[in-house]
Coordinates of C-alpha atoms in Angstrom, one line a residue:
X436 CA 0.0 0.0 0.0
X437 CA 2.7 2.0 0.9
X438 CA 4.4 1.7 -2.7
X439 CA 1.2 2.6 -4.6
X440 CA 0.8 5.9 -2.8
X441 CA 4.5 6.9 -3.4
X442 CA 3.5 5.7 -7.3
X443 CA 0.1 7.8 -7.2
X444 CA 1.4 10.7 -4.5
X445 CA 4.8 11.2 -6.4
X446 CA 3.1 10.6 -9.6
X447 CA 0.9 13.6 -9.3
X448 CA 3.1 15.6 -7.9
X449 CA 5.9 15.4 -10.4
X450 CA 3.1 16.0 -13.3
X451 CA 1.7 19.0 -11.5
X452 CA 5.3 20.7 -11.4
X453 CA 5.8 19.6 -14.8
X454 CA 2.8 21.4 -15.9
X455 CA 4.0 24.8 -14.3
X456 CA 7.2 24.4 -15.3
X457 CA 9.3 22.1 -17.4
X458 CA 12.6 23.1 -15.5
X459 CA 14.1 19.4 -15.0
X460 CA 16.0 20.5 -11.6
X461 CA 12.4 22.0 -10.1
X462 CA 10.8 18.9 -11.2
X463 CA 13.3 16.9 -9.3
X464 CA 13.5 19.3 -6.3
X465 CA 9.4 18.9 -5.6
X466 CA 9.7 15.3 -6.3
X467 CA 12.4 14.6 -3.7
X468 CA 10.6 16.6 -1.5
X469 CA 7.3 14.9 -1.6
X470 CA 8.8 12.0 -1.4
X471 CA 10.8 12.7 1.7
X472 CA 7.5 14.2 3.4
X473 CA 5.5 11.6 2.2
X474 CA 7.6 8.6 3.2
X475 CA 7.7 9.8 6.9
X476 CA 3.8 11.1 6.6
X477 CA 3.1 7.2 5.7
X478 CA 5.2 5.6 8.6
X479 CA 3.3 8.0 11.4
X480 CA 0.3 7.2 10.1
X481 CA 1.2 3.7 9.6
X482 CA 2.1 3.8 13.5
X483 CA -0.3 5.4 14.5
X484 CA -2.7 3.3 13.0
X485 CA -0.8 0.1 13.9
X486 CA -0.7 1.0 17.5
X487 CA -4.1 1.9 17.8
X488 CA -5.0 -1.8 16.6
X489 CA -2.6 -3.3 19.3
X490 CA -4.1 -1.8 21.9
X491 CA -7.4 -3.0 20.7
X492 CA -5.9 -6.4 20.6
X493 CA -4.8 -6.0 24.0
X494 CA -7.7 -4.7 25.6
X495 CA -9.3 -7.8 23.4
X496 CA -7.3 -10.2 25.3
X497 CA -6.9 -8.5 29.0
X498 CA -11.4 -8.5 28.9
X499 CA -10.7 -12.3 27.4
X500 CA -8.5 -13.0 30.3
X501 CA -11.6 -11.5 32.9
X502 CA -14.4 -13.2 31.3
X503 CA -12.3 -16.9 31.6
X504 CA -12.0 -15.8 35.4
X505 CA -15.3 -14.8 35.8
X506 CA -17.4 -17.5 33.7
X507 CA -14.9 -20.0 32.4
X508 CA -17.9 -22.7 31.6
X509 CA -19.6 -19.9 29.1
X510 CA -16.7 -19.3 27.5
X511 CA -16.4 -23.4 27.0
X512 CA -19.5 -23.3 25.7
X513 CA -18.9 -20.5 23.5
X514 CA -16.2 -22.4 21.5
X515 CA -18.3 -25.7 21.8
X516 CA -20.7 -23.8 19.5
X517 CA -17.8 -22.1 17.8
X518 CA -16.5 -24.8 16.8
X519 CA -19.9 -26.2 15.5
X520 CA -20.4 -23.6 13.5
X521 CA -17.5 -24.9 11.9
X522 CA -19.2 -27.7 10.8
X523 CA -17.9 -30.0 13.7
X524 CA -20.1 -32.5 15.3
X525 CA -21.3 -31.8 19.0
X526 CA -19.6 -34.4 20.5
X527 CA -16.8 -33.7 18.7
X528 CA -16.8 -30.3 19.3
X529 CA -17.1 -30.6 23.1
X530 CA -14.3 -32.8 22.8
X531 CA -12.2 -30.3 21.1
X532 CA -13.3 -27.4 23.2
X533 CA -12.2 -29.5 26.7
X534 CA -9.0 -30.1 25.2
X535 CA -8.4 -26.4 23.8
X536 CA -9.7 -25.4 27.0
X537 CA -7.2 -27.0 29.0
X538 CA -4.4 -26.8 27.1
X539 CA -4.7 -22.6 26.0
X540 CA -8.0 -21.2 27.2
X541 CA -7.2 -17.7 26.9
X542 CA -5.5 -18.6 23.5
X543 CA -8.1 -20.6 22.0
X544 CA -10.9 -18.1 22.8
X545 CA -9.6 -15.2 21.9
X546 CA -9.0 -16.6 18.5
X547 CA -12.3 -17.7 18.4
X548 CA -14.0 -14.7 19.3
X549 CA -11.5 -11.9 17.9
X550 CA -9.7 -13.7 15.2
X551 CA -6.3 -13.0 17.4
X552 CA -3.2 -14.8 18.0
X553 CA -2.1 -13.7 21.1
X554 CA 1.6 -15.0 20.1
X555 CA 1.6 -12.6 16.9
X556 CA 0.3 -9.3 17.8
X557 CA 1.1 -6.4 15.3
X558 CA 4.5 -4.3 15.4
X559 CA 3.9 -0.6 15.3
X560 CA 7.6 0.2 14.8
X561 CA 7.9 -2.8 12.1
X562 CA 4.1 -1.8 10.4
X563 CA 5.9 1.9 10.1
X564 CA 9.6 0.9 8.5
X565 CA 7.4 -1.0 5.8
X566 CA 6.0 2.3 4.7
X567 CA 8.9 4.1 5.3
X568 CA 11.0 1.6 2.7
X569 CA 7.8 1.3 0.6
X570 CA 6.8 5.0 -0.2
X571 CA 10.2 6.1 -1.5
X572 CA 10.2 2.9 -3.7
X573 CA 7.3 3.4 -5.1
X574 CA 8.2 7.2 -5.5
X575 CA 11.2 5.9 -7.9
X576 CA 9.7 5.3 -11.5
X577 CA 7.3 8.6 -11.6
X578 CA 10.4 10.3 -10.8
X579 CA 13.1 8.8 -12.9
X580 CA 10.3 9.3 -16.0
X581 CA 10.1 12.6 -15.3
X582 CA 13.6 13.2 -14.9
X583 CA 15.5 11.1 -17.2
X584 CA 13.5 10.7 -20.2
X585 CA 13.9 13.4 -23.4
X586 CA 11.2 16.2 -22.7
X587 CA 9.5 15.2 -25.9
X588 CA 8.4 11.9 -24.2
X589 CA 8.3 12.2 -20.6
X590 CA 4.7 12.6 -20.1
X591 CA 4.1 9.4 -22.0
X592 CA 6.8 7.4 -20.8
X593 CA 6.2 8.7 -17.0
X594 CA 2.0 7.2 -17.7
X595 CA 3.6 4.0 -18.8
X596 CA 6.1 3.9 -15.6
X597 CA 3.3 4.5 -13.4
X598 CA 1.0 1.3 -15.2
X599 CA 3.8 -0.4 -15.0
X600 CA 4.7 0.0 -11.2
X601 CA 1.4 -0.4 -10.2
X602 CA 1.0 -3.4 -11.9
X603 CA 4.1 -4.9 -10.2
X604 CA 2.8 -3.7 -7.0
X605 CA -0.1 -5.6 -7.8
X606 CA 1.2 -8.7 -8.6
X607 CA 3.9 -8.7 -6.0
X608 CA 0.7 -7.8 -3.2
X609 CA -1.1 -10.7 -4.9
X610 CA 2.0 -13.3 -4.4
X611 CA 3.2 -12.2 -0.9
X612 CA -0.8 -12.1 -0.4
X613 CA -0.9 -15.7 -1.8
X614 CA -4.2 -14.5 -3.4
X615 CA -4.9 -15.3 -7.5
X616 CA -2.7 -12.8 -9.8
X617 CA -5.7 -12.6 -12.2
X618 CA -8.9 -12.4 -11.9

């Protein structure tokens, strides 16, 4: 996400300058620029953002922890039918949930209830370095289009860059993603 908006962001920014003035060195100057304020825009936000979600998760698991205190059998019974709604049998499912109840109960029902791992909650500080690396290389083709290329073709040749990255970004979200690259 990160990369697009350095693509789109730096994209529109270098085209803007262009427009007003076709000076290569003021072209490069506002790009740089945008890129530097938008790479550490992204990773505060991104922080921001990140951190707000972990203490979610955290308050998630710290009223998990005081309802297993408080009614540990409901909360069994909670994943019983949990787990039933996953299509497993009742008997099995009771099975399952005395086990899982045993072995993790906080664990297990948090999971089931929030969709959270409590051994893999979210980095703030690692969510904010991936923008910080992403925006600037996203920022890269719009700016060596406008830069590099003969003036005659920049405009054209920046549009394709930008497809082009996107595209990549795409594909590259979709594999990391493990998602279909077509659809």
């Amino acid at each position: 996400m990160g990369a697009n908006d350095g693509i789109i962001s730096i994209a529109g920014v270098v085209f803007g300058v262009y427009g007003a003035s076709m000076n290569t060195w003021t072209i490069f100057l506002a790009g740089l620029t945008a890129t530097v304020a938008g790479t550490f825009s992204m990773a505060t936000g991104e922080y921001v953002s990140v951190n707000s979600q972990l203490d979610s998760e955290r308050s998630a698991k710290d009223e998990q922890r005081i309802a297993l205190v408080n009614n540990f059998s409901q909360e069994a019974q909670f994943l019983i039918q949990h787990y039933q709604t996953d299509g497993i049998s009742e008997e099995n499912a009771r099975l399952l949930a005395q086990q899982s109840m045993q072995k993790d109960a906080l664990g297990e029902t948090l999971h089931a209830r929030y969709g959270i791992n409590e051994d893999d909650f979210i980095s703030p500080a690692e969510a904010a370095i991936a923008s910080m690396m992403a925006f600037p290389l996203g920022a890269i083709l719009p700016m060596v289009g406008m830069i590099f290329v003969p003036m005659t073709y920049r405009v054209v040749i920046t549009l394709i860059f930008v497809i082009f990255a996107l595209v990549l970004t795409g594909y590259f979200s979709a594999v990391y993603g493990n998602t279909p690259k077509k659809q």
